[in-house]
CSV table of N, CA, C and O in Angstrom, one decimal:
chain,number,residue,atom,x,y,z
A,239,MET,N,22.0,-121.5,-8.6
A,239,MET,CA,23.4,-121.8,-8.5
A,239,MET,C,24.2,-120.6,-8.9
A,239,MET,O,23.7,-119.6,-9.5
A,240,VAL,N,25.5,-120.6,-8.6
A,240,VAL,CA,26.3,-119.5,-8.9
A,240,VAL,C,26.4,-119.3,-10.4
A,240,VAL,O,26.6,-120.3,-11.2
A,241,GLY,N,26.2,-118.1,-10.9
A,241,GLY,CA,26.2,-117.8,-12.3
A,241,GLY,C,24.9,-118.0,-13.0
A,241,GLY,O,24.8,-117.8,-14.2
A,242,ASP,N,23.8,-118.4,-12.3
A,242,ASP,CA,22.5,-118.6,-12.9
A,242,ASP,C,21.8,-117.3,-13.1
A,242,ASP,O,20.9,-117.2,-13.9
A,243,SER,N,22.1,-116.3,-12.3
A,243,SER,CA,21.4,-115.0,-12.4
A,243,SER,C,22.1,-114.2,-13.5
A,243,SER,O,23.3,-114.2,-13.7
A,244,LYS,N,21.3,-113.3,-14.1
A,244,LYS,CA,21.8,-112.4,-15.1
A,244,LYS,C,21.6,-111.0,-14.6
A,244,LYS,O,20.6,-110.7,-14.0
A,245,VAL,N,22.6,-110.2,-14.9
A,245,VAL,CA,22.5,-108.8,-14.6
A,245,VAL,C,22.0,-108.0,-15.8
A,245,VAL,O,22.5,-108.2,-16.9
A,246,SER,N,21.0,-107.2,-15.5
A,246,SER,CA,20.5,-106.3,-16.6
A,246,SER,C,20.3,-104.9,-16.0
A,246,SER,O,20.6,-104.6,-14.8
A,247,TRP,N,20.0,-104.0,-16.9
A,247,TRP,CA,19.7,-102.6,-16.5
A,247,TRP,C,18.3,-102.3,-16.6
A,247,TRP,O,17.6,-102.6,-17.6
A,248,ASP,N,17.7,-101.6,-15.6
A,248,ASP,CA,16.3,-101.3,-15.7
A,248,ASP,C,16.2,-100.0,-16.4
A,248,ASP,O,17.2,-99.4,-16.8
A,249,GLY,N,15.0,-99.5,-16.6
A,249,GLY,CA,14.8,-98.3,-17.4
A,249,GLY,C,15.4,-97.0,-16.8
A,249,GLY,O,15.6,-96.0,-17.5
A,250,ALA,N,15.6,-97.0,-15.5
A,250,ALA,CA,16.2,-95.8,-14.8
A,250,ALA,C,17.7,-95.8,-14.8
A,250,ALA,O,18.3,-95.0,-14.1
A,251,GLY,N,18.3,-96.8,-15.5
A,251,GLY,CA,19.8,-96.9,-15.5
A,251,GLY,C,20.4,-97.5,-14.3
A,251,GLY,O,21.6,-97.5,-14.1
A,252,ARG,N,19.5,-98.2,-13.5
A,252,ARG,CA,20.1,-98.9,-12.3
A,252,ARG,C,20.3,-100.4,-12.7
A,252,ARG,O,19.6,-100.9,-13.5
A,253,ARG,N,21.1,-101.0,-11.9
A,253,ARG,CA,21.4,-102.4,-12.1
A,253,ARG,C,20.3,-103.2,-11.6
A,253,ARG,O,19.9,-103.0,-10.4
A,254,ALA,N,19.7,-104.1,-12.3
A,254,ALA,CA,18.6,-104.9,-11.9
A,254,ALA,C,19.1,-106.4,-12.0
A,254,ALA,O,19.7,-106.8,-12.9
A,255,ARG,N,18.7,-107.2,-11.0
A,255,ARG,CA,19.1,-108.6,-11.0
A,255,ARG,C,17.9,-109.4,-11.4
A,255,ARG,O,16.9,-109.3,-10.7
A,256,THR,N,18.0,-110.2,-12.4
A,256,THR,CA,16.9,-111.1,-12.7
A,256,THR,C,17.4,-112.5,-12.4
A,256,THR,O,18.4,-113.0,-12.8
A,257,VAL,N,16.5,-113.2,-11.7
A,257,VAL,CA,16.8,-114.6,-11.3
A,257,VAL,C,15.8,-115.5,-12.0
A,257,VAL,O,14.6,-115.2,-11.9
A,258,PRO,N,16.3,-116.5,-12.6
A,258,PRO,CA,15.4,-117.4,-13.3
A,258,PRO,C,14.4,-118.0,-12.3
A,258,PRO,O,14.8,-118.3,-11.2
A,259,PRO,N,13.2,-118.2,-12.6
A,259,PRO,CA,12.2,-118.8,-11.7
A,259,PRO,C,12.6,-120.2,-11.4
A,259,PRO,O,12.9,-121.0,-12.2
A,260,GLY,N,12.5,-120.5,-10.1
A,260,GLY,CA,12.9,-121.8,-9.6
A,260,GLY,C,11.6,-122.6,-9.3
A,260,GLY,O,10.5,-122.2,-9.6
A,261,ARG,N,11.8,-123.8,-8.8
A,261,ARG,CA,10.7,-124.6,-8.4
A,261,ARG,C,9.8,-124.0,-7.3
A,261,ARG,O,8.6,-124.3,-7.3
A,262,TYR,N,10.4,-123.2,-6.5
A,262,TYR,CA,9.6,-122.6,-5.4
A,262,TYR,C,9.1,-121.2,-5.7
A,262,TYR,O,8.4,-120.6,-4.8
A,263,ALA,N,9.3,-120.7,-6.9
A,263,ALA,CA,8.8,-119.3,-7.2
A,263,ALA,C,7.3,-119.2,-7.1
A,263,ALA,O,6.8,-118.2,-6.6
A,264,PRO,N,6.5,-120.2,-7.5
A,264,PRO,CA,5.1,-120.0,-7.3
A,264,PRO,C,4.6,-119.9,-5.8
A,264,PRO,O,3.6,-119.3,-5.5
A,265,LEU,N,5.4,-120.5,-4.9
A,265,LEU,CA,5.0,-120.3,-3.5
A,265,LEU,C,5.2,-118.9,-3.0
A,265,LEU,O,4.7,-118.6,-1.9
A,266,ALA,N,6.0,-118.1,-3.6
A,266,ALA,CA,6.3,-116.8,-3.1
A,266,ALA,C,5.1,-115.9,-3.0
A,266,ALA,O,5.0,-115.0,-2.2
A,267,HIS,N,4.1,-116.2,-3.8
A,267,HIS,CA,2.8,-115.4,-3.8
A,267,HIS,C,1.7,-116.2,-3.1
A,267,HIS,O,0.6,-115.7,-3.1
A,268,ASP,N,2.0,-117.3,-2.6
A,268,ASP,CA,0.9,-118.1,-2.0
A,268,ASP,C,0.5,-117.5,-0.7
A,268,ASP,O,1.4,-117.0,0.1
A,269,PRO,N,-0.8,-117.3,-0.4
A,269,PRO,CA,-1.2,-116.7,0.9
A,269,PRO,C,-0.7,-117.4,2.1
A,269,PRO,O,-0.3,-116.7,3.1
A,270,GLY,N,-0.5,-118.7,2.1
A,270,GLY,CA,0.0,-119.4,3.2
A,270,GLY,C,1.5,-119.0,3.5
A,270,GLY,O,1.9,-118.9,4.6
A,271,PHE,N,2.2,-118.9,2.4
A,271,PHE,CA,3.7,-118.5,2.5
A,271,PHE,C,3.8,-117.1,3.0
A,271,PHE,O,4.6,-116.8,3.9
A,272,LEU,N,2.9,-116.2,2.5
A,272,LEU,CA,3.0,-114.8,2.9
A,272,LEU,C,2.6,-114.7,4.4
A,272,LEU,O,3.2,-113.9,5.2
A,273,LEU,N,1.7,-115.5,4.9
A,273,LEU,CA,1.3,-115.5,6.3
A,273,LEU,C,2.5,-116.0,7.1
A,273,LEU,O,2.8,-115.5,8.2
A,274,LEU,N,3.1,-117.1,6.7
A,274,LEU,CA,4.2,-117.7,7.4
A,274,LEU,C,5.4,-116.7,7.5
A,274,LEU,O,5.9,-116.5,8.5
A,275,ARG,N,5.7,-116.0,6.4
A,275,ARG,CA,6.7,-115.0,6.4
A,275,ARG,C,6.4,-113.9,7.3
A,275,ARG,O,7.3,-113.4,8.1
A,276,LYS,N,5.2,-113.4,7.3
A,276,LYS,CA,4.8,-112.3,8.2
A,276,LYS,C,4.9,-112.7,9.7
A,276,LYS,O,5.4,-112.0,10.5
A,277,ARG,N,4.4,-113.9,10.0
A,277,ARG,CA,4.5,-114.4,11.4
A,277,ARG,C,5.9,-114.5,11.8
A,277,ARG,O,6.3,-114.2,13.0
A,278,PHE,N,6.8,-115.1,11.0
A,278,PHE,CA,8.2,-115.2,11.3
A,278,PHE,C,8.8,-113.9,11.5
A,278,PHE,O,9.5,-113.7,12.5
A,279,LEU,N,8.6,-112.9,10.6
A,279,LEU,CA,9.2,-111.6,10.8
A,279,LEU,C,8.8,-110.9,12.1
A,279,LEU,O,9.6,-110.3,12.8
A,280,VAL,N,7.5,-111.0,12.4
A,280,VAL,CA,7.0,-110.3,13.6
A,280,VAL,C,7.6,-111.0,14.8
A,280,VAL,O,8.0,-110.3,15.8
A,281,ALA,N,7.6,-112.3,14.8
A,281,ALA,CA,8.2,-113.0,16.0
A,281,ALA,C,9.7,-112.8,16.1
A,281,ALA,O,10.1,-112.5,17.3
A,282,ALA,N,10.4,-112.8,15.1
A,282,ALA,CA,11.9,-112.6,15.1
A,282,ALA,C,12.2,-111.2,15.5
A,282,ALA,O,13.0,-110.9,16.4
A,283,ALA,N,11.4,-110.2,15.0
A,283,ALA,CA,11.7,-108.8,15.4
A,283,ALA,C,11.3,-108.5,16.8
A,283,ALA,O,12.0,-107.8,17.5
A,284,SER,N,10.2,-109.2,17.3
A,284,SER,CA,9.8,-109.0,18.7
A,284,SER,C,10.8,-109.5,19.7
A,284,SER,O,11.2,-108.9,20.6
A,285,VAL,N,11.3,-110.8,19.4
A,285,VAL,CA,12.3,-111.4,20.3
A,285,VAL,C,13.6,-110.6,20.2
A,285,VAL,O,14.2,-110.3,21.3
A,286,THR,N,14.0,-110.1,19.1
A,286,THR,CA,15.2,-109.4,18.9
A,286,THR,C,15.1,-108.0,19.7
A,286,THR,O,16.0,-107.6,20.4
A,287,ALA,N,14.0,-107.4,19.5
A,287,ALA,CA,13.8,-106.1,20.2
A,287,ALA,C,13.7,-106.2,21.7
A,287,ALA,O,14.3,-105.4,22.4
A,288,ALA,N,13.1,-107.3,22.1
A,288,ALA,CA,13.0,-107.5,23.6
A,288,ALA,C,14.4,-107.8,24.1
A,288,ALA,O,14.8,-107.2,25.2
A,289,PHE,N,15.2,-108.6,23.4
A,289,PHE,CA,16.6,-108.9,23.9
A,289,PHE,C,17.5,-107.7,23.9
A,289,PHE,O,18.1,-107.3,24.9
A,290,PHE,N,17.5,-106.9,22.8
A,290,PHE,CA,18.4,-105.8,22.7
A,290,PHE,C,17.9,-104.6,23.7
A,290,PHE,O,18.7,-103.9,24.2
A,291,GLY,N,16.5,-104.5,23.8
A,291,GLY,CA,16.0,-103.5,24.8
A,291,GLY,C,16.4,-103.8,26.2
A,291,GLY,O,16.9,-102.9,26.9
A,292,TRP,N,16.3,-105.0,26.6
A,292,TRP,CA,16.7,-105.4,28.0
A,292,TRP,C,18.2,-105.3,28.2
A,292,TRP,O,18.7,-104.8,29.2
A,293,TYR,N,19.0,-105.6,27.1
A,293,TYR,CA,20.4,-105.5,27.2
A,293,TYR,C,20.8,-104.0,27.3
A,293,TYR,O,21.7,-103.6,28.1
A,294,ALA,N,20.1,-103.2,26.5
A,294,ALA,CA,20.4,-101.7,26.6
A,294,ALA,C,20.1,-101.1,27.9
A,294,ALA,O,20.8,-100.3,28.4
A,295,VAL,N,19.0,-101.6,28.6
A,295,VAL,CA,18.7,-101.1,29.9
A,295,VAL,C,19.8,-101.5,30.9
A,295,VAL,O,20.3,-100.7,31.7
A,296,TYR,N,20.3,-102.8,30.8
A,296,TYR,CA,21.4,-103.2,31.6
A,296,TYR,C,22.7,-102.4,31.4
A,296,TYR,O,23.3,-102.0,32.4
A,297,VAL,N,23.0,-102.1,30.2
A,297,VAL,CA,24.2,-101.4,29.9
A,297,VAL,C,24.0,-99.9,30.4
A,297,VAL,O,25.0,-99.3,31.0
A,298,ALA,N,22.9,-99.3,30.2
A,298,ALA,CA,22.6,-98.0,30.6
A,298,ALA,C,22.7,-97.9,32.1
A,298,ALA,O,23.3,-96.9,32.7
A,299,LEU,N,22.1,-98.8,32.8
A,299,LEU,CA,22.2,-98.8,34.3
A,299,LEU,C,23.6,-99.0,34.8
A,299,LEU,O,24.0,-98.3,35.7
A,300,SER,N,24.4,-99.8,34.1
A,300,SER,CA,25.8,-100.0,34.5
A,300,SER,C,26.6,-98.7,34.3
A,300,SER,O,27.5,-98.4,35.0
A,301,ALA,N,26.3,-98.0,33.2
A,301,ALA,CA,27.0,-96.8,32.9
A,301,ALA,C,26.6,-95.6,33.7
A,301,ALA,O,27.4,-94.7,34.1
A,302,PHE,N,25.3,-95.4,33.9
A,302,PHE,CA,24.7,-94.2,34.5
A,302,PHE,C,24.1,-94.3,35.9
A,302,PHE,O,23.8,-93.3,36.5
A,303,ALA,N,23.9,-95.5,36.4
A,303,ALA,CA,23.3,-95.7,37.7
A,303,ALA,C,24.2,-96.5,38.5
A,303,ALA,O,23.8,-97.6,39.0
A,304,ARG,N,25.4,-96.1,38.7
A,304,ARG,CA,26.4,-96.9,39.4
A,304,ARG,C,26.1,-97.1,40.9
A,304,ARG,O,26.3,-98.2,41.4
A,305,GLY,N,25.5,-96.1,41.5
A,305,GLY,CA,25.1,-96.3,42.9
A,305,GLY,C,24.0,-97.4,43.0
A,305,GLY,O,24.0,-98.2,44.0
A,306,PHE,N,23.1,-97.4,42.1
A,306,PHE,CA,22.0,-98.4,42.1
A,306,PHE,C,22.6,-99.8,41.9
A,306,PHE,O,22.2,-100.7,42.6
A,307,MET,N,23.4,-99.9,40.9
A,307,MET,CA,24.0,-101.2,40.5
A,307,MET,C,24.9,-101.7,41.6
A,307,MET,O,25.1,-102.9,41.8
A,308,ALA,N,25.5,-100.8,42.4
A,308,ALA,CA,26.4,-101.3,43.5
A,308,ALA,C,25.7,-101.6,44.8
A,308,ALA,O,26.3,-102.1,45.7
A,309,ARG,N,24.4,-101.3,44.8
A,309,ARG,CA,23.6,-101.6,46.0
A,309,ARG,C,23.6,-103.1,46.3
A,309,ARG,O,23.3,-104.0,45.5
A,310,ARG,N,24.0,-103.4,47.6
A,310,ARG,CA,24.1,-104.9,48.0
A,310,ARG,C,22.7,-105.4,48.2
A,310,ARG,O,21.8,-104.8,48.8
A,311,VAL,N,22.5,-106.6,47.8
A,311,VAL,CA,21.2,-107.3,48.0
A,311,VAL,C,21.3,-108.3,49.1
A,311,VAL,O,20.5,-108.3,50.0
A,312,ALA,N,22.3,-109.1,49.1
A,312,ALA,CA,22.6,-110.1,50.1
A,312,ALA,C,24.0,-110.4,50.1
A,312,ALA,O,24.6,-110.9,49.1
A,313,GLY,N,24.7,-110.2,51.2
A,313,GLY,CA,26.1,-110.5,51.3
A,313,GLY,C,26.9,-109.7,50.3
A,313,GLY,O,26.9,-108.5,50.3
A,314,HIS,N,27.7,-110.4,49.5
A,314,HIS,CA,28.5,-109.7,48.5
A,314,HIS,C,27.8,-109.6,47.2
A,314,HIS,O,28.4,-109.2,46.2
A,315,VAL,N,26.5,-110.0,47.1
A,315,VAL,CA,25.8,-110.0,45.9
A,315,VAL,C,25.1,-108.6,45.7
A,315,VAL,O,24.4,-108.2,46.6
A,316,ASN,N,25.4,-108.0,44.6
A,316,ASN,CA,24.8,-106.6,44.4
A,316,ASN,C,23.8,-106.7,43.2
A,316,ASN,O,23.6,-107.7,42.6
A,317,VAL,N,23.1,-105.6,42.9
A,317,VAL,CA,22.1,-105.5,41.9
A,317,VAL,C,22.7,-105.8,40.5
A,317,VAL,O,22.1,-106.5,39.7
A,318,ALA,N,23.9,-105.3,40.3
A,318,ALA,CA,24.6,-105.6,39.0
A,318,ALA,C,24.8,-107.1,38.7
A,318,ALA,O,24.5,-107.5,37.6
A,319,LEU,N,25.2,-107.8,39.7
A,319,LEU,CA,25.4,-109.2,39.6
A,319,LEU,C,24.0,-109.9,39.3
A,319,LEU,O,24.0,-110.8,38.4
A,320,LEU,N,23.0,-109.6,40.0
A,320,LEU,CA,21.7,-110.2,39.8
A,320,LEU,C,21.2,-109.9,38.4
A,320,LEU,O,20.7,-110.8,37.7
A,321,LEU,N,21.3,-108.6,38.0
A,321,LEU,CA,20.8,-108.3,36.6
A,321,LEU,C,21.7,-108.9,35.5
A,321,LEU,O,21.1,-109.3,34.5
A,322,GLY,N,22.9,-109.1,35.8
A,322,GLY,CA,23.8,-109.8,34.8
A,322,GLY,C,23.4,-111.3,34.7
A,322,GLY,O,23.3,-111.9,33.6
A,323,LEU,N,23.0,-111.9,35.8
A,323,LEU,CA,22.6,-113.3,35.8
A,323,LEU,C,21.2,-113.4,35.1
A,323,LEU,O,20.9,-114.4,34.4
A,324,LEU,N,20.4,-112.4,35.3
A,324,LEU,CA,19.1,-112.3,34.6
A,324,LEU,C,19.2,-112.2,33.1
A,324,LEU,O,18.3,-112.6,32.4
A,325,GLN,N,20.4,-111.6,32.7
A,325,GLN,CA,20.6,-111.6,31.2
A,325,GLN,C,20.7,-113.0,30.7
A,325,GLN,O,20.1,-113.3,29.6
A,326,PHE,N,21.4,-113.9,31.3
A,326,PHE,CA,21.5,-115.3,30.9
A,326,PHE,C,20.1,-115.9,30.9
A,326,PHE,O,19.7,-116.6,30.0
A,327,ALA,N,19.4,-115.7,32.0
A,327,ALA,CA,18.1,-116.4,32.2
A,327,ALA,C,17.1,-115.8,31.1
A,327,ALA,O,16.3,-116.6,30.5
A,328,SER,N,17.1,-114.5,30.8
A,328,SER,CA,16.2,-114.0,29.9
A,328,SER,C,16.5,-114.5,28.5
A,328,SER,O,15.6,-114.7,27.6
A,329,THR,N,17.8,-114.7,28.2
A,329,THR,CA,18.2,-115.3,26.9
A,329,THR,C,17.6,-116.6,26.6
A,329,THR,O,17.0,-116.9,25.6
A,330,PHE,N,17.7,-117.5,27.6
A,330,PHE,CA,17.1,-118.8,27.5
A,330,PHE,C,15.5,-118.7,27.5
A,330,PHE,O,14.9,-119.5,26.8
A,331,LEU,N,15.0,-117.8,28.3
A,331,LEU,CA,13.5,-117.7,28.3
A,331,LEU,C,13.0,-117.2,26.9
A,331,LEU,O,12.0,-117.7,26.4
A,332,LEU,N,13.7,-116.2,26.3
A,332,LEU,CA,13.3,-115.8,25.0
A,332,LEU,C,13.4,-116.9,23.9
A,332,LEU,O,12.6,-117.0,23.0
A,333,ALA,N,14.5,-117.6,24.0
A,333,ALA,CA,14.7,-118.7,23.1
A,333,ALA,C,13.6,-119.8,23.2
A,333,ALA,O,13.0,-120.3,22.2
A,334,TRP,N,13.3,-120.1,24.5
A,334,TRP,CA,12.2,-121.1,24.7
A,334,TRP,C,10.8,-120.5,24.2
A,334,TRP,O,10.1,-121.3,23.6
A,335,ALA,N,10.6,-119.2,24.4
A,335,ALA,CA,9.3,-118.7,24.0
A,335,ALA,C,9.2,-118.7,22.4
A,335,ALA,O,8.2,-119.0,21.9
A,336,TYR,N,10.3,-118.4,21.8
A,336,TYR,CA,10.3,-118.4,20.3
A,336,TYR,C,10.1,-119.8,19.8
A,336,TYR,O,9.3,-120.0,18.9
A,337,VAL,N,10.8,-120.8,20.4
A,337,VAL,CA,10.6,-122.2,19.9
A,337,VAL,C,9.1,-122.6,20.1
A,337,VAL,O,8.5,-123.3,19.3
A,338,ALA,N,8.6,-122.3,21.3
A,338,ALA,CA,7.2,-122.6,21.5
A,338,ALA,C,6.2,-122.0,20.5
A,338,ALA,O,5.3,-122.6,20.0
A,339,TYR,N,6.5,-120.7,20.2
A,339,TYR,CA,5.7,-120.0,19.2
A,339,TYR,C,5.9,-120.6,17.9
A,339,TYR,O,4.9,-120.8,17.1
A,340,ALA,N,7.1,-120.9,17.5
A,340,ALA,CA,7.3,-121.5,16.2
A,340,ALA,C,6.6,-122.9,16.0
A,340,ALA,O,6.1,-123.2,15.0
A,341,ARG,N,6.7,-123.7,17.1
A,341,ARG,CA,6.0,-125.0,17.0
A,341,ARG,C,4.5,-124.9,16.9
A,341,ARG,O,3.9,-125.6,16.2
A,342,ARG,N,4.0,-123.9,17.5
A,342,ARG,CA,2.5,-123.7,17.6
A,342,ARG,C,2.0,-122.9,16.3
A,342,ARG,O,1.0,-123.3,15.8
A,343,ARG,N,2.7,-121.9,15.9
A,343,ARG,CA,2.2,-121.0,14.8
A,343,ARG,C,2.9,-121.1,13.5
A,343,ARG,O,2.3,-120.8,12.5
A,344,LEU,N,4.2,-121.5,13.5
A,344,LEU,CA,4.9,-121.5,12.2
A,344,LEU,C,5.0,-122.9,11.6
A,344,LEU,O,4.9,-123.0,10.4
A,345,ASP,N,5.3,-123.9,12.4
A,345,ASP,CA,5.5,-125.2,11.9
A,345,ASP,C,4.3,-125.8,11.2
A,345,ASP,O,4.5,-126.4,10.1
A,346,PRO,N,3.1,-125.6,11.7
A,346,PRO,CA,1.9,-126.1,10.9
A,346,PRO,C,1.8,-125.5,9.5
A,346,PRO,O,1.5,-126.1,8.5
A,347,LEU,N,2.1,-124.2,9.4
A,347,LEU,CA,2.0,-123.5,8.1
A,347,LEU,C,3.1,-124.0,7.2
A,347,LEU,O,2.9,-124.3,6.0
A,348,ALA,N,4.3,-124.2,7.7
A,348,ALA,CA,5.4,-124.7,6.9
A,348,ALA,C,5.1,-126.1,6.5
A,348,ALA,O,5.4,-126.5,5.3
A,349,GLU,N,4.6,-126.9,7.3
A,349,GLU,CA,4.2,-128.3,7.0
A,349,GLU,C,3.2,-128.3,5.9
A,349,GLU,O,3.3,-129.2,5.0
A,350,ASP,N,2.2,-127.5,6.0
A,350,ASP,CA,1.2,-127.4,4.9
A,350,ASP,C,1.8,-127.0,3.6
A,350,ASP,O,1.5,-127.6,2.6
A,351,LEU,N,2.6,-126.0,3.6
A,351,LEU,CA,3.3,-125.6,2.4
A,351,LEU,C,4.2,-126.7,1.8
A,351,LEU,O,4.2,-127.0,0.6
A,352,ARG,N,4.9,-127.4,2.7
A,352,ARG,CA,5.8,-128.5,2.3
A,352,ARG,C,4.9,-129.6,1.6
A,352,ARG,O,5.3,-130.2,0.6
A,353,SER,N,3.7,-129.9,2.2
A,353,SER,CA,2.9,-131.0,1.6
A,353,SER,C,2.3,-130.6,0.3
A,353,SER,O,2.0,-131.5,-0.5
A,354,ARG,N,2.1,-129.3,0.0
A,354,ARG,CA,1.5,-128.9,-1.2
A,354,ARG,C,2.6,-128.6,-2.3
A,354,ARG,O,2.2,-128.5,-3.5
A,355,CYS,N,3.8,-128.5,-1.9
A,355,CYS,CA,4.9,-128.3,-2.9
A,355,CYS,C,5.4,-129.6,-3.4
A,355,CYS,O,5.9,-130.4,-2.7
A,356,PRO,N,5.5,-129.7,-4.8
A,356,PRO,CA,6.1,-131.0,-5.3
A,356,PRO,C,7.6,-131.0,-5.0
A,356,PRO,O,8.3,-130.0,-5.2
A,357,SER,N,8.0,-132.2,-4.6
A,357,SER,CA,9.5,-132.3,-4.3
A,357,SER,C,10.2,-133.0,-5.3
A,357,SER,O,9.6,-133.9,-6.0
A,358,ALA,N,11.4,-132.7,-5.5
A,358,ALA,CA,12.3,-133.4,-6.5
A,358,ALA,C,12.9,-134.6,-5.8
A,358,ALA,O,13.0,-134.6,-4.6
A,359,PRO,N,13.3,-135.6,-6.6
A,359,PRO,CA,14.0,-136.7,-6.0
A,359,PRO,C,15.3,-136.2,-5.2
A,359,PRO,O,16.0,-135.4,-5.7
A,360,GLY,N,15.4,-136.7,-4.0
A,360,GLY,CA,16.6,-136.3,-3.2
A,360,GLY,C,16.3,-135.2,-2.3
A,360,GLY,O,17.2,-134.8,-1.5
A,361,ASP,N,15.1,-134.6,-2.4
A,361,ASP,CA,14.8,-133.4,-1.5
A,361,ASP,C,14.1,-133.8,-0.2
A,361,ASP,O,13.8,-132.9,0.6
A,362,GLU,N,13.9,-135.0,0.0
A,362,GLU,CA,13.2,-135.5,1.2
A,362,GLU,C,14.0,-135.0,2.5
A,362,GLU,O,15.2,-135.1,2.5
A,363,VAL,N,13.3,-134.5,3.5
A,363,VAL,CA,13.9,-134.1,4.7
A,363,VAL,C,13.9,-135.3,5.7
A,363,VAL,O,12.9,-135.9,5.9
A,364,THR,N,15.0,-135.6,6.2
A,364,THR,CA,15.2,-136.7,7.2
A,364,THR,C,15.0,-136.1,8.6
A,364,THR,O,15.7,-135.2,8.9
A,365,ARG,N,14.1,-136.7,9.3
A,365,ARG,CA,13.9,-136.2,10.7
A,365,ARG,C,14.2,-137.3,11.7
A,365,ARG,O,14.1,-138.4,11.5
């Protein structure tokens, strides 16, 4: 809660924050939690890098390859329009891929941790 943490100074004169251990502090060093955190960070970083990389390619092509982007594909539809529409499609594809990965690789680990962690009254998750 607000005001529960205390500010102290470490030996090097830097400000150090000490937080009182909570009910979930023991889980922070649990191998299952560490694996869950690692898998989440790798998945989130991969999806983010893929999205921003693809977006950077689109922006770079729009800025520096105007002739290529203006090339007509069919009728009044050009490459820029198709790549712009692919931006939307790739966003949904990446979101779907992340959800599928999370259900398959993250949710079982989280459920295992949740079952091993004692819960306080009122902490039940309603699904």
